[in-house]
XYZ file of C-alpha atoms in Angstrom:
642
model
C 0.000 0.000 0.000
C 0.912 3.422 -0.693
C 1.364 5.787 2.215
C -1.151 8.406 2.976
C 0.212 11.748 2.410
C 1.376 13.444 5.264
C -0.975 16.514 6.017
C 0.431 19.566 8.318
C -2.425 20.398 10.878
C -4.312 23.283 10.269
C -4.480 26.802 12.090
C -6.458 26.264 15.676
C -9.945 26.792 15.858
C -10.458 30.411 17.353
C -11.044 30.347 21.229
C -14.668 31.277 21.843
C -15.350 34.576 22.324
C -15.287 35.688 25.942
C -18.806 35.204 27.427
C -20.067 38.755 28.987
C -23.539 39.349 30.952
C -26.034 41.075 29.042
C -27.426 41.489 25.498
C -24.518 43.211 23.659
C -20.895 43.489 23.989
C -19.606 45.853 27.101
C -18.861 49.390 25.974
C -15.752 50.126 27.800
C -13.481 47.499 30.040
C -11.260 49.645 31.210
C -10.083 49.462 34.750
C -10.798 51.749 37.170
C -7.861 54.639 38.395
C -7.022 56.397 41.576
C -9.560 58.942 40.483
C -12.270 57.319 40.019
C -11.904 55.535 43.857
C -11.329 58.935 45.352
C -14.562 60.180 43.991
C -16.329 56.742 45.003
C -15.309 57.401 48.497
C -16.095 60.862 48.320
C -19.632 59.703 47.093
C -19.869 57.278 49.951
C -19.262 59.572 52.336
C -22.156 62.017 50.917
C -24.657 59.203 50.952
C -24.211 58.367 54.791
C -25.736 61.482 55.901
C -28.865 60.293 53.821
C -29.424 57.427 55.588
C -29.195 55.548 52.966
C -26.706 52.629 54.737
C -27.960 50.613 57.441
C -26.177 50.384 60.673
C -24.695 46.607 61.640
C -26.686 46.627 64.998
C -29.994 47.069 62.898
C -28.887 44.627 60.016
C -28.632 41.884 62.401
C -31.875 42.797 63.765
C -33.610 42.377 60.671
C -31.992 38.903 60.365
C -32.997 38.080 63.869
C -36.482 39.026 62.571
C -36.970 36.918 59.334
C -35.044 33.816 61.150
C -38.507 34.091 63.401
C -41.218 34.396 61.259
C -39.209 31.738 58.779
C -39.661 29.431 61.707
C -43.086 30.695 62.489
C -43.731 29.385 58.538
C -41.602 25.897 59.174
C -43.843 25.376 62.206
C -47.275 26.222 60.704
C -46.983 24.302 57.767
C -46.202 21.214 59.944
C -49.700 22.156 61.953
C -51.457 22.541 58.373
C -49.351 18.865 57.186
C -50.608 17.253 60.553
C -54.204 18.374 60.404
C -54.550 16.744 56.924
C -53.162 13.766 58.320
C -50.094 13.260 55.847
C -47.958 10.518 57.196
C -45.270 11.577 59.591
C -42.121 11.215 57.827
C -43.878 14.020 55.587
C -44.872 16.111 58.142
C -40.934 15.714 59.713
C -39.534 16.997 56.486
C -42.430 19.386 55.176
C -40.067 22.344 54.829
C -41.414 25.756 53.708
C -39.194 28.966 53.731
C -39.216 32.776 53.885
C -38.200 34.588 50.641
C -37.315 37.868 50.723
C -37.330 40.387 47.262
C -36.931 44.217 46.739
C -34.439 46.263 48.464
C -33.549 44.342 51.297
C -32.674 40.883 48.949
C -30.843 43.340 46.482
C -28.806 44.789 49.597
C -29.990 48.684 48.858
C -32.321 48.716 51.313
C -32.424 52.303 53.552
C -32.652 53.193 57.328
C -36.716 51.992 58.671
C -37.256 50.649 55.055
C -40.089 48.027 55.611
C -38.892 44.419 53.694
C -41.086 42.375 51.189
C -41.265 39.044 51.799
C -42.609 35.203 49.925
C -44.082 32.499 52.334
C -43.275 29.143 50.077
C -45.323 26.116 50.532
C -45.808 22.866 49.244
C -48.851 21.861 47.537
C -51.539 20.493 50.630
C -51.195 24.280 51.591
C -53.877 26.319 49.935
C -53.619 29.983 49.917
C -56.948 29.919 52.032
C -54.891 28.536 55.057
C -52.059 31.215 54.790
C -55.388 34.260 54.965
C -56.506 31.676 57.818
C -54.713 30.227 59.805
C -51.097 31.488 59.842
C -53.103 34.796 60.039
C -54.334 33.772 63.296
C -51.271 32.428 64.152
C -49.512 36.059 63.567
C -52.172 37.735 65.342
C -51.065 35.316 68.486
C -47.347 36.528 67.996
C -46.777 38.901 70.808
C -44.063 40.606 68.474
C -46.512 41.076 65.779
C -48.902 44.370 65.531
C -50.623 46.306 62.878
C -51.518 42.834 61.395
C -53.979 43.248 57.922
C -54.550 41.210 55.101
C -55.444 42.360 51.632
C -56.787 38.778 50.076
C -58.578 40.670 47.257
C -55.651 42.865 45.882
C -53.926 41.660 42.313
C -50.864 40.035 44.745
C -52.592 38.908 47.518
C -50.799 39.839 50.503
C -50.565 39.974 54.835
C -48.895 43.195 55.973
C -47.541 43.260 59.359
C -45.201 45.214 61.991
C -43.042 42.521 63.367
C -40.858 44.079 66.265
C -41.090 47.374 64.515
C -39.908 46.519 60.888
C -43.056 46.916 58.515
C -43.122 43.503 56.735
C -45.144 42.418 53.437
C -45.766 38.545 53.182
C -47.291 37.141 49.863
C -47.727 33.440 49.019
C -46.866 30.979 46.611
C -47.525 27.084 46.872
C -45.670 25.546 44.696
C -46.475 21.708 43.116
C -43.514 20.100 45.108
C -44.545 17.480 48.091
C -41.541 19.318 50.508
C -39.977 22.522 50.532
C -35.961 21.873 50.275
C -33.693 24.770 52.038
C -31.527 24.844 48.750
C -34.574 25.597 46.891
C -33.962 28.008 43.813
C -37.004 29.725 42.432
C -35.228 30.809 39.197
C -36.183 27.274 37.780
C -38.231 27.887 35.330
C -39.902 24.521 36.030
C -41.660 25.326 39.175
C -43.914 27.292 37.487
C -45.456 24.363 36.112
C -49.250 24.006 37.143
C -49.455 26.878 39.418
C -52.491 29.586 39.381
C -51.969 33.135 37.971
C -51.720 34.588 41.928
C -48.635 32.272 42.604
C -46.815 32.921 39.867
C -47.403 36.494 40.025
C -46.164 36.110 43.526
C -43.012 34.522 43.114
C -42.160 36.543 40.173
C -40.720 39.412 42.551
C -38.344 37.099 44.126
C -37.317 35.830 40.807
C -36.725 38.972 38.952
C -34.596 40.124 41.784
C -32.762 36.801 42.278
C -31.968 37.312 38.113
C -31.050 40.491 38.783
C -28.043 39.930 40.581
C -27.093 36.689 39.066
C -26.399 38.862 35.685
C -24.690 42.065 37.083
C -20.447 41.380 36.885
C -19.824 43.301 40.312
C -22.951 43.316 43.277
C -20.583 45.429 45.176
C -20.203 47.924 42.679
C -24.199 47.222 41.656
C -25.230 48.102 45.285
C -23.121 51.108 45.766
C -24.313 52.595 42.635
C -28.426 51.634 42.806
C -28.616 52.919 46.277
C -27.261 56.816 44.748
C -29.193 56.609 41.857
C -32.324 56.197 44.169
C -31.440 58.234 46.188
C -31.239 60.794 43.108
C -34.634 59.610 42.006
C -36.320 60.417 44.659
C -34.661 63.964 45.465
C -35.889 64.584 42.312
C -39.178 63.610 42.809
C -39.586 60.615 40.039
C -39.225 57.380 42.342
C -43.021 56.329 41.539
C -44.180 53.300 39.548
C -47.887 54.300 40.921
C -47.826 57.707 39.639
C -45.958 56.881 36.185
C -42.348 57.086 36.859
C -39.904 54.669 37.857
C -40.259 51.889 40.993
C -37.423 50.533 42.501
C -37.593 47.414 40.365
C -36.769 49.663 37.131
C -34.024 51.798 38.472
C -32.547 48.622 39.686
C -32.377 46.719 35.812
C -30.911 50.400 34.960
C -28.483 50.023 36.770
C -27.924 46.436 36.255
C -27.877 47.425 32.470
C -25.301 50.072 33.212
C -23.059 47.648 34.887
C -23.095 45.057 31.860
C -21.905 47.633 29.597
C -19.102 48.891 31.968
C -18.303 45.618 33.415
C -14.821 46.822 35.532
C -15.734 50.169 36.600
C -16.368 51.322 39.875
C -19.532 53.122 41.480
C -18.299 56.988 40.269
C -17.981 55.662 37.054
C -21.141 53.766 37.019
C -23.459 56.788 38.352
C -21.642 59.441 35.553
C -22.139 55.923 32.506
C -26.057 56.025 34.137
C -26.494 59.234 33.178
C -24.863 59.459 29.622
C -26.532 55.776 28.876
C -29.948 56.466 29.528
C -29.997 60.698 28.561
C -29.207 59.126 24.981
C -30.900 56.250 25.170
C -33.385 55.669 21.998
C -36.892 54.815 23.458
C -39.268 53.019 22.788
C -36.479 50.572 22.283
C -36.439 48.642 25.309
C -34.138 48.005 28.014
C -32.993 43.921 28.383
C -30.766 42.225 30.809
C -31.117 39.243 28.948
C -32.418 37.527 25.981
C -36.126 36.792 26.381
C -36.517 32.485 26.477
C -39.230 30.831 24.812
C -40.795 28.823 27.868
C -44.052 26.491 26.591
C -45.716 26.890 29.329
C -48.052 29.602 28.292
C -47.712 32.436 30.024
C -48.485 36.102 28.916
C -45.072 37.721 28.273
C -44.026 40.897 26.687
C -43.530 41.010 22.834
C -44.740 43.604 20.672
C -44.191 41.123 17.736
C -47.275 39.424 19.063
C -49.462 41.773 21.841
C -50.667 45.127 19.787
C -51.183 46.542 22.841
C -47.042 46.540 24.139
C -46.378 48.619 20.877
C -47.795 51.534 23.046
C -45.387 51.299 26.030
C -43.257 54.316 25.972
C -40.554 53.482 28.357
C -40.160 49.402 28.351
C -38.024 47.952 30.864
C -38.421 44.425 31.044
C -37.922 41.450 33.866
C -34.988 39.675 32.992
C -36.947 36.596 34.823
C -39.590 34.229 32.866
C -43.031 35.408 31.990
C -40.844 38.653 31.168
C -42.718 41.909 31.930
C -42.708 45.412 31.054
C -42.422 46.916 34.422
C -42.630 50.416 33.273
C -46.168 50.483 31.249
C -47.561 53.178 33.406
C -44.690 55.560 32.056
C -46.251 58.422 29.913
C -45.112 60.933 27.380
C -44.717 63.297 30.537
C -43.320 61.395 32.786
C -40.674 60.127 29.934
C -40.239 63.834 29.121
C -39.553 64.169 32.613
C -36.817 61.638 33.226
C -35.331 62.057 30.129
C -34.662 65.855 31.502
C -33.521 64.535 34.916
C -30.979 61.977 33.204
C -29.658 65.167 30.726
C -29.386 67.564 34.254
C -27.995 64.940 35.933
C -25.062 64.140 33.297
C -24.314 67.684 33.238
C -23.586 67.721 37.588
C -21.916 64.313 37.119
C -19.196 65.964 34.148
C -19.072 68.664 36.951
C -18.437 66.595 39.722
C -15.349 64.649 37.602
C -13.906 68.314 36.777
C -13.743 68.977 40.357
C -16.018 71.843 39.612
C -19.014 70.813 41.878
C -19.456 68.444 44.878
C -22.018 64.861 44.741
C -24.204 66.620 47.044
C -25.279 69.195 44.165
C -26.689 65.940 42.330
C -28.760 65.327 45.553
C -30.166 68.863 45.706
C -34.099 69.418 45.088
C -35.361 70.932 42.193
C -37.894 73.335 42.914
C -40.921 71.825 41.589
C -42.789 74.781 42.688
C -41.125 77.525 40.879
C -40.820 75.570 37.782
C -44.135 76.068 36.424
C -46.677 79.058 36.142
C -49.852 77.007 36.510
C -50.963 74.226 38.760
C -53.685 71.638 39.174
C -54.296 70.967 42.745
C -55.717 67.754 43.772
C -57.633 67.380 46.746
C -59.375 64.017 48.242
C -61.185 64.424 51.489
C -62.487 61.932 53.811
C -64.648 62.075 57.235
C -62.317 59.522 59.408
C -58.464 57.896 59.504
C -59.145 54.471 58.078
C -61.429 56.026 55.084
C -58.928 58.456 54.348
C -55.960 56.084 53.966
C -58.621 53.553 51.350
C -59.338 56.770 48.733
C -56.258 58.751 48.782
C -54.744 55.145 47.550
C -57.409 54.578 45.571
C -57.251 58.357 44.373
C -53.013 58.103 43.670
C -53.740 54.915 41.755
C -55.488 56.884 38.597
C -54.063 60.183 38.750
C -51.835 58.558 36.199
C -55.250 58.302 33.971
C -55.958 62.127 34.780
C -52.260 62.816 33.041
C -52.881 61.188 29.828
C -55.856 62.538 29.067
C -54.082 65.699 29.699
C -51.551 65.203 27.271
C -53.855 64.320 25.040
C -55.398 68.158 24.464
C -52.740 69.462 21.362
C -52.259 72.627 24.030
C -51.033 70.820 26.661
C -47.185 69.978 26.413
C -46.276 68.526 30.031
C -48.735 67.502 32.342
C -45.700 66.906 35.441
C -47.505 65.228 38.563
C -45.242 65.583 41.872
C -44.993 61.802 43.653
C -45.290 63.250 47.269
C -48.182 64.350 48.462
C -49.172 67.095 51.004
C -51.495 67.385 53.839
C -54.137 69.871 52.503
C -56.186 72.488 55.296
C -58.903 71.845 56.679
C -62.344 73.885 55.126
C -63.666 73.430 58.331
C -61.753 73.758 61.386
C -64.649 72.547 63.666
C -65.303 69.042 61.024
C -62.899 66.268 61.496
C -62.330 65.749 58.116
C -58.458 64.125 56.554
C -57.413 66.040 53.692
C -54.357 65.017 51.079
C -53.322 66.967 47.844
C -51.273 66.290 45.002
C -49.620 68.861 42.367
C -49.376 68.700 38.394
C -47.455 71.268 37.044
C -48.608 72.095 33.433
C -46.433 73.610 30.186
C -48.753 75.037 27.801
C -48.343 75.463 24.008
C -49.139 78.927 22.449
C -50.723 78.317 19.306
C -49.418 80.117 16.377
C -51.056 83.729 15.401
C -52.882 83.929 18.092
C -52.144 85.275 21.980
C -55.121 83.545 22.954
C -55.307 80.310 24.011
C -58.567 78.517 25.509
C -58.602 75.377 26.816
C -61.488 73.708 28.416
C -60.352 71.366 31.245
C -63.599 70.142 32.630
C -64.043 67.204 30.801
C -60.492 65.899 31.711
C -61.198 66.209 35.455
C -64.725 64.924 35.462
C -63.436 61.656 33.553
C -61.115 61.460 35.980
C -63.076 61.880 38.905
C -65.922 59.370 37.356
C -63.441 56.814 37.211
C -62.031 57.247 40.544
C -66.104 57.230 42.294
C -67.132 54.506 39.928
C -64.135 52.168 41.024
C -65.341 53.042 44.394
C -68.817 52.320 44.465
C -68.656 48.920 42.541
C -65.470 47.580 44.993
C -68.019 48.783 48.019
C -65.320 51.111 49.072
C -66.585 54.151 48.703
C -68.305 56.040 51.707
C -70.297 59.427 52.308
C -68.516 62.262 52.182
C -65.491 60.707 50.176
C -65.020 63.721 47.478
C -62.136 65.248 45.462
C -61.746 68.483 44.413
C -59.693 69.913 41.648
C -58.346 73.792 41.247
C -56.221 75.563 38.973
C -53.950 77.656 40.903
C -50.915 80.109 40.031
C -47.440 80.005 40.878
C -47.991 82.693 43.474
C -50.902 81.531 45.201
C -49.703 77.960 46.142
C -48.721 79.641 49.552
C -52.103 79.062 50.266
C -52.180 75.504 50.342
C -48.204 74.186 50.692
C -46.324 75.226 53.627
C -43.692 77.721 53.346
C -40.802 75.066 53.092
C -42.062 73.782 50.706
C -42.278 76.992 47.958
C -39.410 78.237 50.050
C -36.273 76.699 47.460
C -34.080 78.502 45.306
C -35.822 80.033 42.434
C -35.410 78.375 38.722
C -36.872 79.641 35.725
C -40.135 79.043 34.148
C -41.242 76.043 32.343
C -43.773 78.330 30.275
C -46.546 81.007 30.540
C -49.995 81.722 29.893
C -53.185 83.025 31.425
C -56.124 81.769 32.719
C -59.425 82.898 32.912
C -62.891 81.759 33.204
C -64.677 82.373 30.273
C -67.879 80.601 31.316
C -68.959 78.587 34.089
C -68.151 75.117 32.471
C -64.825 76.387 30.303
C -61.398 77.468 30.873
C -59.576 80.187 29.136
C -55.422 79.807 28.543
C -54.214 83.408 27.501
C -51.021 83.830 26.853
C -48.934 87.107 26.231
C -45.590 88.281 25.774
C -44.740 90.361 29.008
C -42.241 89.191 31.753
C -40.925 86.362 29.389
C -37.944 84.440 30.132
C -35.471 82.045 28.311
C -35.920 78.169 29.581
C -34.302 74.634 28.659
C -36.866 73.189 26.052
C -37.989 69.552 26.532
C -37.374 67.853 23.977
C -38.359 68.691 20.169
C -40.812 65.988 19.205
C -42.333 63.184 21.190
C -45.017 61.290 18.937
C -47.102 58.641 20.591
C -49.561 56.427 18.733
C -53.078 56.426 18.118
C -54.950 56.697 21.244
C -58.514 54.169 21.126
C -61.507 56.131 22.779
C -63.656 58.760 22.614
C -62.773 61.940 21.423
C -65.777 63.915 22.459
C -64.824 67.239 24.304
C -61.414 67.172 22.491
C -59.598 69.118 19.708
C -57.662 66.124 18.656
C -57.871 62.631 19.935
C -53.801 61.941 19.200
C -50.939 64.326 20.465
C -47.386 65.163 18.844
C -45.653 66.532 22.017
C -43.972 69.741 21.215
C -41.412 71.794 23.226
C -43.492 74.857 24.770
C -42.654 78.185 23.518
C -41.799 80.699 26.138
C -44.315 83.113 27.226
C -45.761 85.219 30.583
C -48.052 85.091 32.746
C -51.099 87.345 33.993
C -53.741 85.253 35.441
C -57.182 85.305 36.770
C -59.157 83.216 39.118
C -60.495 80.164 37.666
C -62.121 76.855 39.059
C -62.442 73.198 38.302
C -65.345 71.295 38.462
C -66.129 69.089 41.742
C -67.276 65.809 41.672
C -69.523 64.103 43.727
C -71.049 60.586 43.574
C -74.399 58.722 43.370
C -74.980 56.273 46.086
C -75.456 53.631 43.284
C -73.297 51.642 41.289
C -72.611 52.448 37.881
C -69.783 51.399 35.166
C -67.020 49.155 35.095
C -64.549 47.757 37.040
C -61.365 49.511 36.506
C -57.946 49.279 33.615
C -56.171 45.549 33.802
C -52.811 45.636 35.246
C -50.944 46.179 31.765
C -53.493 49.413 30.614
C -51.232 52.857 29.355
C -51.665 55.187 31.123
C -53.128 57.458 28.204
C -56.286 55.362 28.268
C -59.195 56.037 30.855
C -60.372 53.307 32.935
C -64.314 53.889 31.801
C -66.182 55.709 29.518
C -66.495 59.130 30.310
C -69.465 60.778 31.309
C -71.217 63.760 29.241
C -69.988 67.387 30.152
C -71.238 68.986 33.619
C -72.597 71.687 34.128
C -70.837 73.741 36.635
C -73.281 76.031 38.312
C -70.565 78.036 40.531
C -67.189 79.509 40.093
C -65.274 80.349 42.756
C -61.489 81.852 43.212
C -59.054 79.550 42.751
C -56.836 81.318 45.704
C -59.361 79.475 48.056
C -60.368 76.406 48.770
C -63.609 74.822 46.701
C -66.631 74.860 49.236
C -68.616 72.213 48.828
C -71.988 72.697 47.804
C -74.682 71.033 49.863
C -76.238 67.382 48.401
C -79.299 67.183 47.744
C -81.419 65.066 49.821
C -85.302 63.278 50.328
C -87.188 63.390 46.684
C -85.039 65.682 45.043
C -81.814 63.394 45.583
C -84.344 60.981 42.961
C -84.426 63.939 40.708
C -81.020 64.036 39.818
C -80.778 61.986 36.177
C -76.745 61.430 37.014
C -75.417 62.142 39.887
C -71.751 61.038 39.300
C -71.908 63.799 37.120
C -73.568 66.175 39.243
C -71.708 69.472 40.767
């Protein structure tokens, strides 16, 4: 035979290319210098005043906490295995386990921050035992106080005080026999066979267990989150309820930022935030990971598929299975919003790295009352405590709703609602009545040849309003003498209503200007002229959202291109809003699902009021007296009644 030729091996296959967490390659490895860990220390020491770290003493305390009620679990899960008489070597090894999510299992938690919390159980223990019986058990705990539990609320959950850390328990029984201590609920697999309620329970622990499995540095992670939080919520946009940002959203920012500067250090990470997301093209969304197919049929986010996530204008999504948008309740002002904050805030950061400005400027307040020349003050009233706390969350929940059909009216820019709320007087000193406001700030659009601009409000607020009373009256909630008010006030006359420390910040300039005046007793006029204008930072030039479903009635234009305000002064006049009150009937709908834009209302609006009194808006709205005996039965609406 005739030898085989000799061959000379080939080249060697290229190594595989270096695996790195996230979606895309990292932008920048570079290591960080002396520099950068002077100004991370120099950061540290700026958040400490803040409160922001806890102290060791009260760390262990909180562990000393969840070690008890995780044996208070162990132990009432092998009452619940006993009384359904599995066999003892069951009952022996039963398990069941505390979970905790949020702050506290990312490590960002603050000083007093309450901690949420997943009971896990096995399979013979139905949710109605965990409302039942380990509710009775709690209420037995002398450590335990405050103890309520919301069964009927999208997560069902118990709240507690447990030794004076505010604690949130949900449930989740999973389709295992036993609970096993190693157990790790980012398998995919346990979701198998479990209701809606369970899964949507576990799915906090999971996206926060995800969260730090895909971040290169928790250290680094940690440091970083717990300034840009801080940040947020100086700055008055840390509020998933009110269209901003919840924790869980600045926390995949973050965790984004870190993937794409995998080496640097928390300085770094807070000044990469801020150039990121300032350029950042939405609607494109924000991933962690890639998005797995799963065939287990779960609703997940894809706009390929679901019309309705084409909408969302800020999408951050769960890096953990069914994968989420957690920021659909973000509008076109709230987006404008942020996107301002991250531009101002990449500006201090450049300062801070010239040595031209400290961290604590990035921590300042803006003055959210100088920034604009008109206001929309929201006011919800109720006669005792415990019916106070029920509407003003009720009320917070769909002021979102009130915003987007705000930006909806082509004259409306920026509709800017401040997260806090404030304590609002009393009309009656003599009543016990509890009274909360909030604020929206509004940037108005002069139109073009004209210097008068009239905009009629009143249907905006009353669809609001008949949302927020029909929600109410068909979850049984509602109670007599449960009313909001809303007022148009000017820049100048908030004194009235917001304590002085409040209006009492350094000065900024105008958003916008314009007038207002009542033209009629169910319009409002928006006048703008040219006096006393001043030069501002425009939002920015275009923001287009898509067709908006719904009724147009009352409207000049059912869709909205967002464009940056002109500047213009201000000489106003006393205006009012109309005031809602309720029927003692049912009427309507339940309200949105979970995933509903904010830009849609939650019901179909009701036909225009009639408002039958105007009165100064540098006062507070007196009510005017219900009717009452036959004439009450007169009244052909009365959710729409003022």
């Amino acid at each position: 035979m005739m030898p085989l030729p000799v061959t000379s091996p080939g080249p060697p296959p290229p190594p595989p290319p270096p695996k790195h967490p996230g979606i895309s390659a990292p932008i920048s490895l570079a290591a960080p210098k002396e520099t950068d860990r002077v100004l991370t220390r120099k950061l540290v020491e700026t958040l400490r005043p803040f409160g922001v770290f806890e102290e060791e003493e009260e760390l262990q305390r909180r562990t000393l906490i969840l070690e008890k009620l995780n044996n208070l679990v162990k132990e009432w899960i092998r009452e619940i295995s006993e009384s359904k008489s599995l066999p003892q070597a069951v009952v022996e090894s039963v398990g069941g386990k505390i979970f905790t999510f949020g702050s506290y299992r990312l490590g960002v938690h603050t000083k007093g921050a309450d901690i949420d919390a997943l009971c896990v159980a096995p399979r013979h223990v139905d949710r109605s035992d965990f409302f039942t019986s380990f509710y009775d058990k709690l209420k037995l705990h002398e450590e335990v106080k405050d103890l309520r539990a919301v069964e009927e609320a999208f997560v069902p959950v118990i709240k507690l005080c447990f030794d004076g850390i505010e604690i949130d328990i949900l449930f989740a029984r999973l389709a295992l026999q036993t609970i096993p201590e190693d157990l790790d609920l980012r398998d995919d697999s346990l979701l198998k066979n479990l209701d809606i309620r369970c899964i949507r329970s576990l799915n906090g622990c999971r996206v926060t267990d995800e969260i730090l499995h895909l971040v290169p540095n928790i250290d680094n992670f940690r440091l970083t989150l717990r300034a840009i939080k801080l940040w947020a919520k100086c700055h008055n946009i840390y509020s998933n309820i009110l269209g901003f940002l919840g924790g869980v959203s600045w926390a995949m920012l973050v965790a984004r930022t870190c993937q794409l500067y995998p080496n640097a250090i928390a300085s770094t990470l807070v000044r990469k935030f801020f150039l990121v997301f300032s350029e950042w093209e939405w609607p494109n969304p924000v991933l962690l990971k890639e998005p797995e197919e799963r065939n287990l049929n779960l609703p997940v986010w894809d706009p390929r598929v679901n019309p309705s996530d084409r909408y969302h204008l800020m999408p951050i999504i769960t890096p953990a299975y069914p994968q989420q948008n957690s920021t659909y309740n973000v509008s076109v002002s709230t987006r404008m919003v942020m996107v301002e904050e991250f531009k101002q805030g990449l500006a201090i950061t450049h300062e801070i790295l010239l040595s031209r400005a400290e961290w604590s400027k990035l921590f300042e307040a803006p003055s959210f009352f100088q920034k604009y020349k008109h206001y929309i003050v929201l006011l919800a009233s109720a006669p005792t405590e415990k019916q106070h706390l029920e509407w003003v969350g009720l009320v917070e929940s769909k002021i979102r709703i009130l915003v987007g059909s705000l930006e909806k009216n082509e004259f409306i820019t920026l509709a800017h609602v401040n997260p806090q709320s404030f304590p609002a007087p009393k009309e009656n000193p003599d009543k016990e009545e509890f009274r909360t406001m909030w604020v929206i700030g509004l940037v108005l659009k002069k139109p073009e040849n004209s210097d008068v601009l009239s905009i009629d409000l009143t249907y905006d607020i009353q669809s609001f309003t008949d949302t927020v009373y029909r929600q109410a009256i068909n979850s049984k909630m509602f109670e007599m003498d449960m009313k909001i008010a809303a007022m148009h006030l000017k820049r100048k006359e908030l004194h009235q209503l917001l304590p002085n420390h409040e209006l009492q910040q350094k000065k900024t300039q105008s958003a916008e200007g314009v007038t207002l005046t009542a033209l009629s007793d169910d319009s409002l006029d928006l006048t703008a002229d040219s006096e006393n204008s001043m030069s501002v930072p425009s939002p920015p030039s275009t923001v287009k959202t898509g067709p908006v479903s719904g009724s147009s009635q009352g409207r000049n234009s059912p869709t909205l291109a967002v464009m940056a305000a002109p500047v213009s002064s201000v000489q106003v006049t006393d205006v009012s809003l109309p005031q809602v009150y309720p029927s003692d009937s049912s009427g309507g709908t339940p309200s949105e699902s979970v995933a509903q834009t904010a830009s849609h209302p939650a019901v179909s609006p009701p036909p225009k009021p009639t408002v039958t009194r105007v009165v100064s808006s540098a006062c507070l709205v007196n009510h005017p007296p219900r009717p009452s005996g036959s004439a009450a039965a007169n009244i052909a609406n009365p959710i729409v009644g003022v």
